[in-house]
Amino acid sequence: MGDAPRLRGRQAQAARNDELILRAAQEVFLADPEAPVSAVAARAGVGIGALYHRYASKEDLLRTLCRDGQDIYLAEVRQALSSGDDPWQAYTSFLRAIVTANTHGLTVRLAGTFEPTAEQMALAEEMRTLGTELFEHARAAGQIRPGITWLEVEYLLELLARGQFGDAERAAGLRQRQLTVIIDGLRNLDPTPLPGEPPTWAEQTGRWTPAQRSRHARHEPRS
């Protein structure tokens, strides 16, 4: 009785196309955020007209991918905060879940490639608030090494999202392997003191403007 009505005809085809487009966009733009939107249509196996019928521009498509990543991150962090698990277990299970979903590929990997909405910036602030809360629970339990911040862990997860090795399954497996190294490095077990100052939230939010991304790209070493 509570089931959603089944889509038929053109509605069903539009829903299938949208799923294909979003999956293809994730594959294409995570490999190369500067790729043309035509590459997404080709990967999805749909006409460019069908893509533009659903998404008015490449920026619109990128915003949608980012919003999906934000929604997943927030759902996972809320679940971890309400789980009642040991703080370290809750935090590390959360890390594994968001790396599995590749939320950092869908969010900060795409930073600066589109103009985020005010709503998305508000969601980013909520991600920071809840993510920091979960991180601080683990710290208060004595499990996190001194000196490291929530934002520094976020940067490490971003580095995992940048890795492109083999196919999607291979890359996902390697991200989990490398996350295990990061998790072990977070433990408060006779750690080496951290040099320098941690990154700031102002530095993080500044990366979301396309102009900032262009300046960063000019100074980024090429492999």
PDB file of C-alpha atoms in Angstrom:
ATOM      1  CA  MET A   1       0.000   0.000   0.000  1.00  0.00           C
ATOM      2  CA  GLY A   2       2.891   2.318   0.797  1.00  0.00           C
ATOM      3  CA  ASP A   3       4.876   1.338  -2.301  1.00  0.00           C
ATOM      4  CA  ALA A   4       5.876   4.103  -4.710  1.00  0.00           C
ATOM      5  CA  PRO A   5       4.052   3.962  -8.062  1.00  0.00           C
ATOM      6  CA  ARG A   6       5.895   2.134 -10.816  1.00  0.00           C
ATOM      7  CA  LEU A   7       7.264   4.333 -13.577  1.00  0.00           C
ATOM      8  CA  ARG A   8       6.255   3.469 -17.113  1.00  0.00           C
ATOM      9  CA  GLY A   9       7.071   4.508 -20.646  1.00  0.00           C
ATOM     10  CA  ARG A  10       8.988   7.747 -20.987  1.00  0.00           C
ATOM     11  CA  GLN A  11       9.228   8.264 -17.217  1.00  0.00           C
ATOM     12  CA  ALA A  12      10.857   4.869 -16.747  1.00  0.00           C
ATOM     13  CA  GLN A  13      13.268   5.523 -19.623  1.00  0.00           C
ATOM     14  CA  ALA A  14      14.156   8.947 -18.182  1.00  0.00           C
ATOM     15  CA  ALA A  15      14.853   7.382 -14.779  1.00  0.00           C
ATOM     16  CA  ARG A  16      17.075   4.713 -16.390  1.00  0.00           C
ATOM     17  CA  ASN A  17      18.926   7.381 -18.375  1.00  0.00           C
ATOM     18  CA  ASP A  18      19.479   9.453 -15.253  1.00  0.00           C
ATOM     19  CA  GLU A  19      20.966   6.470 -13.431  1.00  0.00           C
ATOM     20  CA  LEU A  20      23.246   5.720 -16.382  1.00  0.00           C
ATOM     21  CA  ILE A  21      24.317   9.367 -16.648  1.00  0.00           C
ATOM     22  CA  LEU A  22      25.158   9.731 -12.954  1.00  0.00           C
ATOM     23  CA  ARG A  23      27.109   6.472 -12.899  1.00  0.00           C
ATOM     24  CA  ALA A  24      29.020   7.462 -16.027  1.00  0.00           C
ATOM     25  CA  ALA A  25      29.635  10.986 -14.711  1.00  0.00           C
ATOM     26  CA  GLN A  26      31.131   9.567 -11.533  1.00  0.00           C
ATOM     27  CA  GLU A  27      33.489   7.333 -13.514  1.00  0.00           C
ATOM     28  CA  VAL A  28      34.486  10.047 -15.988  1.00  0.00           C
ATOM     29  CA  PHE A  29      34.879  13.015 -13.656  1.00  0.00           C
ATOM     30  CA  LEU A  30      36.622  11.150 -10.853  1.00  0.00           C
ATOM     31  CA  ALA A  31      39.234  10.108 -13.391  1.00  0.00           C
ATOM     32  CA  ASP A  32      39.420  13.604 -14.910  1.00  0.00           C
ATOM     33  CA  PRO A  33      37.287  16.476 -13.525  1.00  0.00           C
ATOM     34  CA  GLU A  34      38.156  18.512 -16.638  1.00  0.00           C
ATOM     35  CA  ALA A  35      36.688  15.932 -19.059  1.00  0.00           C
ATOM     36  CA  PRO A  36      33.969  17.193 -21.445  1.00  0.00           C
ATOM     37  CA  VAL A  37      30.338  16.341 -20.810  1.00  0.00           C
ATOM     38  CA  SER A  38      30.277  14.519 -24.158  1.00  0.00           C
ATOM     39  CA  ALA A  39      32.525  11.874 -22.577  1.00  0.00           C
ATOM     40  CA  VAL A  40      29.817  11.251 -19.975  1.00  0.00           C
ATOM     41  CA  ALA A  41      27.133  10.817 -22.632  1.00  0.00           C
ATOM     42  CA  ALA A  42      29.366   8.398 -24.536  1.00  0.00           C
ATOM     43  CA  ARG A  43      30.145   6.378 -21.393  1.00  0.00           C
ATOM     44  CA  ALA A  44      26.458   6.287 -20.436  1.00  0.00           C
ATOM     45  CA  GLY A  45      25.404   5.255 -23.942  1.00  0.00           C
ATOM     46  CA  VAL A  46      22.875   8.075 -24.230  1.00  0.00           C
ATOM     47  CA  GLY A  47      22.560  10.957 -26.642  1.00  0.00           C
ATOM     48  CA  ILE A  48      23.944  14.334 -25.655  1.00  0.00           C
ATOM     49  CA  GLY A  49      20.407  15.688 -25.958  1.00  0.00           C
ATOM     50  CA  ALA A  50      19.140  13.252 -23.322  1.00  0.00           C
ATOM     51  CA  LEU A  51      21.897  14.372 -20.978  1.00  0.00           C
ATOM     52  CA  TYR A  52      21.180  18.062 -21.466  1.00  0.00           C
ATOM     53  CA  HIS A  53      17.468  17.420 -21.054  1.00  0.00           C
ATOM     54  CA  ARG A  54      18.205  16.300 -17.490  1.00  0.00           C
ATOM     55  CA  TYR A  55      21.224  18.516 -16.692  1.00  0.00           C
ATOM     56  CA  ALA A  56      21.389  22.017 -18.091  1.00  0.00           C
ATOM     57  CA  SER A  57      25.193  22.157 -17.970  1.00  0.00           C
ATOM     58  CA  LYS A  58      28.310  20.317 -16.884  1.00  0.00           C
ATOM     59  CA  GLU A  59      28.289  22.396 -13.705  1.00  0.00           C
ATOM     60  CA  ASP A  60      24.752  21.216 -12.931  1.00  0.00           C
ATOM     61  CA  LEU A  61      25.899  17.601 -13.292  1.00  0.00           C
ATOM     62  CA  LEU A  62      28.963  18.179 -11.108  1.00  0.00           C
ATOM     63  CA  ARG A  63      26.828  19.836  -8.441  1.00  0.00           C
ATOM     64  CA  THR A  64      24.535  16.807  -8.414  1.00  0.00           C
ATOM     65  CA  LEU A  65      27.456  14.409  -7.962  1.00  0.00           C
ATOM     66  CA  CYS A  66      28.822  16.524  -5.129  1.00  0.00           C
ATOM     67  CA  ARG A  67      25.433  16.724  -3.426  1.00  0.00           C
ATOM     68  CA  ASP A  68      25.127  12.928  -3.609  1.00  0.00           C
ATOM     69  CA  GLY A  69      28.505  12.620  -1.868  1.00  0.00           C
ATOM     70  CA  GLN A  70      27.473  15.099   0.815  1.00  0.00           C
ATOM     71  CA  ASP A  71      24.227  13.239   1.481  1.00  0.00           C
ATOM     72  CA  ILE A  72      26.065   9.924   1.868  1.00  0.00           C
ATOM     73  CA  TYR A  73      28.670  11.454   4.211  1.00  0.00           C
ATOM     74  CA  LEU A  74      25.999  13.007   6.428  1.00  0.00           C
ATOM     75  CA  ALA A  75      23.937   9.800   6.554  1.00  0.00           C
ATOM     76  CA  GLU A  76      27.001   7.782   7.591  1.00  0.00           C
ATOM     77  CA  VAL A  77      28.223  10.257  10.218  1.00  0.00           C
ATOM     78  CA  ARG A  78      24.758  10.491  11.786  1.00  0.00           C
ATOM     79  CA  GLN A  79      24.544   6.710  11.886  1.00  0.00           C
ATOM     80  CA  ALA A  80      27.966   6.500  13.563  1.00  0.00           C
ATOM     81  CA  LEU A  81      27.072   9.145  16.167  1.00  0.00           C
ATOM     82  CA  SER A  82      23.855   7.346  17.104  1.00  0.00           C
ATOM     83  CA  SER A  83      25.256   3.797  16.965  1.00  0.00           C
ATOM     84  CA  GLY A  84      26.231   3.519  20.621  1.00  0.00           C
ATOM     85  CA  ASP A  85      29.452   1.762  19.559  1.00  0.00           C
ATOM     86  CA  ASP A  86      32.827   2.250  21.205  1.00  0.00           C
ATOM     87  CA  PRO A  87      34.071   5.700  19.998  1.00  0.00           C
ATOM     88  CA  TRP A  88      37.075   4.280  18.142  1.00  0.00           C
ATOM     89  CA  GLN A  89      34.976   1.552  16.526  1.00  0.00           C
ATOM     90  CA  ALA A  90      32.293   4.066  15.530  1.00  0.00           C
ATOM     91  CA  TYR A  91      34.865   6.402  13.995  1.00  0.00           C
ATOM     92  CA  THR A  92      36.843   3.793  12.070  1.00  0.00           C
ATOM     93  CA  SER A  93      33.672   2.076  10.818  1.00  0.00           C
ATOM     94  CA  PHE A  94      32.531   5.473   9.559  1.00  0.00           C
ATOM     95  CA  LEU A  95      35.859   5.992   7.765  1.00  0.00           C
ATOM     96  CA  ARG A  96      35.550   2.636   6.047  1.00  0.00           C
ATOM     97  CA  ALA A  97      31.965   3.369   4.985  1.00  0.00           C
ATOM     98  CA  ILE A  98      32.712   6.741   3.410  1.00  0.00           C
ATOM     99  CA  VAL A  99      35.830   5.427   1.671  1.00  0.00           C
ATOM    100  CA  THR A 100      33.734   2.569   0.271  1.00  0.00           C
ATOM    101  CA  ALA A 101      31.236   5.144  -1.039  1.00  0.00           C
ATOM    102  CA  ASN A 102      34.146   7.366  -2.188  1.00  0.00           C
ATOM    103  CA  THR A 103      32.450  10.465  -0.779  1.00  0.00           C
ATOM    104  CA  HIS A 104      35.699  12.434  -1.027  1.00  0.00           C
ATOM    105  CA  GLY A 105      35.885  11.656  -4.719  1.00  0.00           C
ATOM    106  CA  LEU A 106      32.396  13.096  -5.137  1.00  0.00           C
ATOM    107  CA  THR A 107      33.052  16.191  -3.024  1.00  0.00           C
ATOM    108  CA  VAL A 108      36.549  17.633  -2.541  1.00  0.00           C
ATOM    109  CA  ARG A 109      37.929  15.828  -5.609  1.00  0.00           C
ATOM    110  CA  LEU A 110      35.592  18.044  -7.634  1.00  0.00           C
ATOM    111  CA  ALA A 111      36.250  21.220  -5.633  1.00  0.00           C
ATOM    112  CA  GLY A 112      36.614  24.285  -7.807  1.00  0.00           C
ATOM    113  CA  THR A 113      35.143  22.717 -10.961  1.00  0.00           C
ATOM    114  CA  PHE A 114      31.739  24.314 -10.372  1.00  0.00           C
ATOM    115  CA  GLU A 115      30.155  27.089  -8.337  1.00  0.00           C
ATOM    116  CA  PRO A 116      28.594  25.473  -5.240  1.00  0.00           C
ATOM    117  CA  THR A 117      25.164  26.581  -4.069  1.00  0.00           C
ATOM    118  CA  ALA A 118      24.565  28.201  -0.678  1.00  0.00           C
ATOM    119  CA  GLU A 119      22.822  24.982   0.334  1.00  0.00           C
ATOM    120  CA  GLN A 120      25.909  22.931  -0.488  1.00  0.00           C
ATOM    121  CA  MET A 121      28.140  25.242   1.531  1.00  0.00           C
ATOM    122  CA  ALA A 122      25.717  24.850   4.448  1.00  0.00           C
ATOM    123  CA  LEU A 123      25.913  21.074   4.057  1.00  0.00           C
ATOM    124  CA  ALA A 124      29.714  21.316   4.105  1.00  0.00           C
ATOM    125  CA  GLU A 125      29.492  23.154   7.429  1.00  0.00           C
ATOM    126  CA  GLU A 126      27.214  20.415   8.760  1.00  0.00           C
ATOM    127  CA  MET A 127      29.686  17.776   7.577  1.00  0.00           C
ATOM    128  CA  ARG A 128      32.410  19.612   9.461  1.00  0.00           C
ATOM    129  CA  THR A 129      30.332  19.920  12.647  1.00  0.00           C
ATOM    130  CA  LEU A 130      29.220  16.297  12.775  1.00  0.00           C
ATOM    131  CA  GLY A 131      32.515  14.885  11.488  1.00  0.00           C
ATOM    132  CA  THR A 132      34.441  16.821  14.119  1.00  0.00           C
ATOM    133  CA  GLU A 133      32.041  15.646  16.819  1.00  0.00           C
ATOM    134  CA  LEU A 134      32.631  12.005  15.903  1.00  0.00           C
ATOM    135  CA  PHE A 135      36.400  12.571  15.685  1.00  0.00           C
ATOM    136  CA  GLU A 136      36.467  14.286  19.097  1.00  0.00           C
ATOM    137  CA  HIS A 137      34.581  11.377  20.688  1.00  0.00           C
ATOM    138  CA  ALA A 138      37.431   9.092  19.628  1.00  0.00           C
ATOM    139  CA  ARG A 139      39.996  11.615  20.841  1.00  0.00           C
ATOM    140  CA  ALA A 140      38.259  11.946  24.232  1.00  0.00           C
ATOM    141  CA  ALA A 141      38.456   8.161  24.585  1.00  0.00           C
ATOM    142  CA  GLY A 142      42.248   8.449  24.256  1.00  0.00           C
ATOM    143  CA  GLN A 143      42.419   6.727  20.885  1.00  0.00           C
ATOM    144  CA  ILE A 144      43.642   9.553  18.609  1.00  0.00           C
ATOM    145  CA  ARG A 145      47.282  10.630  18.488  1.00  0.00           C
ATOM    146  CA  PRO A 146      47.985  14.148  19.810  1.00  0.00           C
ATOM    147  CA  GLY A 147      48.159  17.081  17.415  1.00  0.00           C
ATOM    148  CA  ILE A 148      46.175  15.729  14.489  1.00  0.00           C
ATOM    149  CA  THR A 149      42.884  17.378  13.499  1.00  0.00           C
ATOM    150  CA  TRP A 150      39.675  16.209  11.857  1.00  0.00           C
ATOM    151  CA  LEU A 151      40.485  18.255   8.759  1.00  0.00           C
ATOM    152  CA  GLU A 152      43.883  16.591   8.348  1.00  0.00           C
ATOM    153  CA  VAL A 153      42.184  13.191   8.269  1.00  0.00           C
ATOM    154  CA  GLU A 154      39.815  14.576   5.630  1.00  0.00           C
ATOM    155  CA  TYR A 155      42.809  15.562   3.486  1.00  0.00           C
ATOM    156  CA  LEU A 156      44.231  12.055   3.796  1.00  0.00           C
ATOM    157  CA  LEU A 157      40.906  10.632   2.620  1.00  0.00           C
ATOM    158  CA  GLU A 158      41.001  13.031  -0.319  1.00  0.00           C
ATOM    159  CA  LEU A 159      44.396  11.631  -1.297  1.00  0.00           C
ATOM    160  CA  LEU A 160      42.884   8.141  -1.320  1.00  0.00           C
ATOM    161  CA  ALA A 161      40.126   9.382  -3.641  1.00  0.00           C
ATOM    162  CA  ARG A 162      42.728  10.663  -6.128  1.00  0.00           C
ATOM    163  CA  GLY A 163      44.319   7.245  -6.614  1.00  0.00           C
ATOM    164  CA  GLN A 164      43.507   5.736 -10.010  1.00  0.00           C
ATOM    165  CA  PHE A 165      44.775   2.157 -10.291  1.00  0.00           C
ATOM    166  CA  GLY A 166      43.258  -0.446 -12.573  1.00  0.00           C
ATOM    167  CA  ASP A 167      39.475  -0.720 -12.811  1.00  0.00           C
ATOM    168  CA  ALA A 168      36.917   0.542 -10.284  1.00  0.00           C
ATOM    169  CA  GLU A 169      37.006  -2.676  -8.245  1.00  0.00           C
ATOM    170  CA  ARG A 170      40.805  -2.644  -8.015  1.00  0.00           C
ATOM    171  CA  ALA A 171      40.865   1.034  -7.028  1.00  0.00           C
ATOM    172  CA  ALA A 172      38.247   0.448  -4.316  1.00  0.00           C
ATOM    173  CA  GLY A 173      40.269  -2.440  -2.865  1.00  0.00           C
ATOM    174  CA  LEU A 174      43.436  -0.367  -2.779  1.00  0.00           C
ATOM    175  CA  ARG A 175      41.631   2.515  -1.068  1.00  0.00           C
ATOM    176  CA  GLN A 176      40.573   0.180   1.733  1.00  0.00           C
ATOM    177  CA  ARG A 177      44.094  -1.191   2.042  1.00  0.00           C
ATOM    178  CA  GLN A 178      45.582   2.304   2.261  1.00  0.00           C
ATOM    179  CA  LEU A 179      42.871   3.405   4.695  1.00  0.00           C
ATOM    180  CA  THR A 180      44.015   0.645   7.049  1.00  0.00           C
ATOM    181  CA  VAL A 181      47.486   2.230   7.076  1.00  0.00           C
ATOM    182  CA  ILE A 182      45.923   5.625   7.835  1.00  0.00           C
ATOM    183  CA  ILE A 183      43.803   4.203  10.653  1.00  0.00           C
ATOM    184  CA  ASP A 184      46.853   2.608  12.241  1.00  0.00           C
ATOM    185  CA  GLY A 185      48.654   5.965  11.942  1.00  0.00           C
ATOM    186  CA  LEU A 186      45.818   7.689  13.815  1.00  0.00           C
ATOM    187  CA  ARG A 187      46.210   5.533  16.906  1.00  0.00           C
ATOM    188  CA  ASN A 188      47.707   7.075  20.003  1.00  0.00           C
ATOM    189  CA  LEU A 189      50.574   4.583  20.278  1.00  0.00           C
ATOM    190  CA  ASP A 190      53.862   6.403  20.945  1.00  0.00           C
ATOM    191  CA  PRO A 191      53.458   8.675  17.898  1.00  0.00           C
ATOM    192  CA  THR A 192      56.093  10.995  16.453  1.00  0.00           C
ATOM    193  CA  PRO A 193      55.244  14.672  17.195  1.00  0.00           C
ATOM    194  CA  LEU A 194      53.669  16.364  14.175  1.00  0.00           C
ATOM    195  CA  PRO A 195      55.632  19.268  12.637  1.00  0.00           C
ATOM    196  CA  GLY A 196      54.134  22.565  11.475  1.00  0.00           C
ATOM    197  CA  GLU A 197      50.582  23.859  11.793  1.00  0.00           C
ATOM    198  CA  PRO A 198      47.383  22.013  10.807  1.00  0.00           C
ATOM    199  CA  PRO A 199      45.238  23.230   7.883  1.00  0.00           C
ATOM    200  CA  THR A 200      42.401  25.656   8.586  1.00  0.00           C
ATOM    201  CA  TRP A 201      38.754  25.584   7.578  1.00  0.00           C
ATOM    202  CA  ALA A 202      39.247  28.873   5.704  1.00  0.00           C
ATOM    203  CA  GLU A 203      41.896  27.172   3.557  1.00  0.00           C
ATOM    204  CA  GLN A 204      39.504  24.310   2.907  1.00  0.00           C
ATOM    205  CA  THR A 205      36.470  26.393   1.908  1.00  0.00           C
ATOM    206  CA  GLY A 206      38.615  28.659  -0.269  1.00  0.00           C
ATOM    207  CA  ARG A 207      39.351  25.732  -2.576  1.00  0.00           C
ATOM    208  CA  TRP A 208      35.738  25.595  -3.768  1.00  0.00           C
ATOM    209  CA  THR A 209      35.939  28.616  -6.049  1.00  0.00           C
ATOM    210  CA  PRO A 210      37.021  27.883  -9.629  1.00  0.00           C
ATOM    211  CA  ALA A 211      39.602  30.697  -9.440  1.00  0.00           C
ATOM    212  CA  GLN A 212      41.272  29.057  -6.468  1.00  0.00           C
ATOM    213  CA  ARG A 213      41.364  25.720  -8.298  1.00  0.00           C
ATOM    214  CA  SER A 214      43.056  27.380 -11.300  1.00  0.00           C
ATOM    215  CA  ARG A 215      45.757  28.916  -9.107  1.00  0.00           C
ATOM    216  CA  HIS A 216      46.313  25.581  -7.380  1.00  0.00           C
ATOM    217  CA  ALA A 217      46.544  23.723 -10.705  1.00  0.00           C
ATOM    218  CA  ARG A 218      49.271  26.075 -11.949  1.00  0.00           C
ATOM    219  CA  HIS A 219      51.452  25.107  -8.989  1.00  0.00           C
ATOM    220  CA  GLU A 220      50.546  21.430  -8.813  1.00  0.00           C
ATOM    221  CA  PRO A 221      53.334  19.108 -10.040  1.00  0.00           C
ATOM    222  CA  ARG A 222      52.391  16.945 -12.987  1.00  0.00           C
ATOM    223  CA  SER A 223      53.149  13.251 -13.028  1.00  0.00           C
TER     224      SER A 223
END
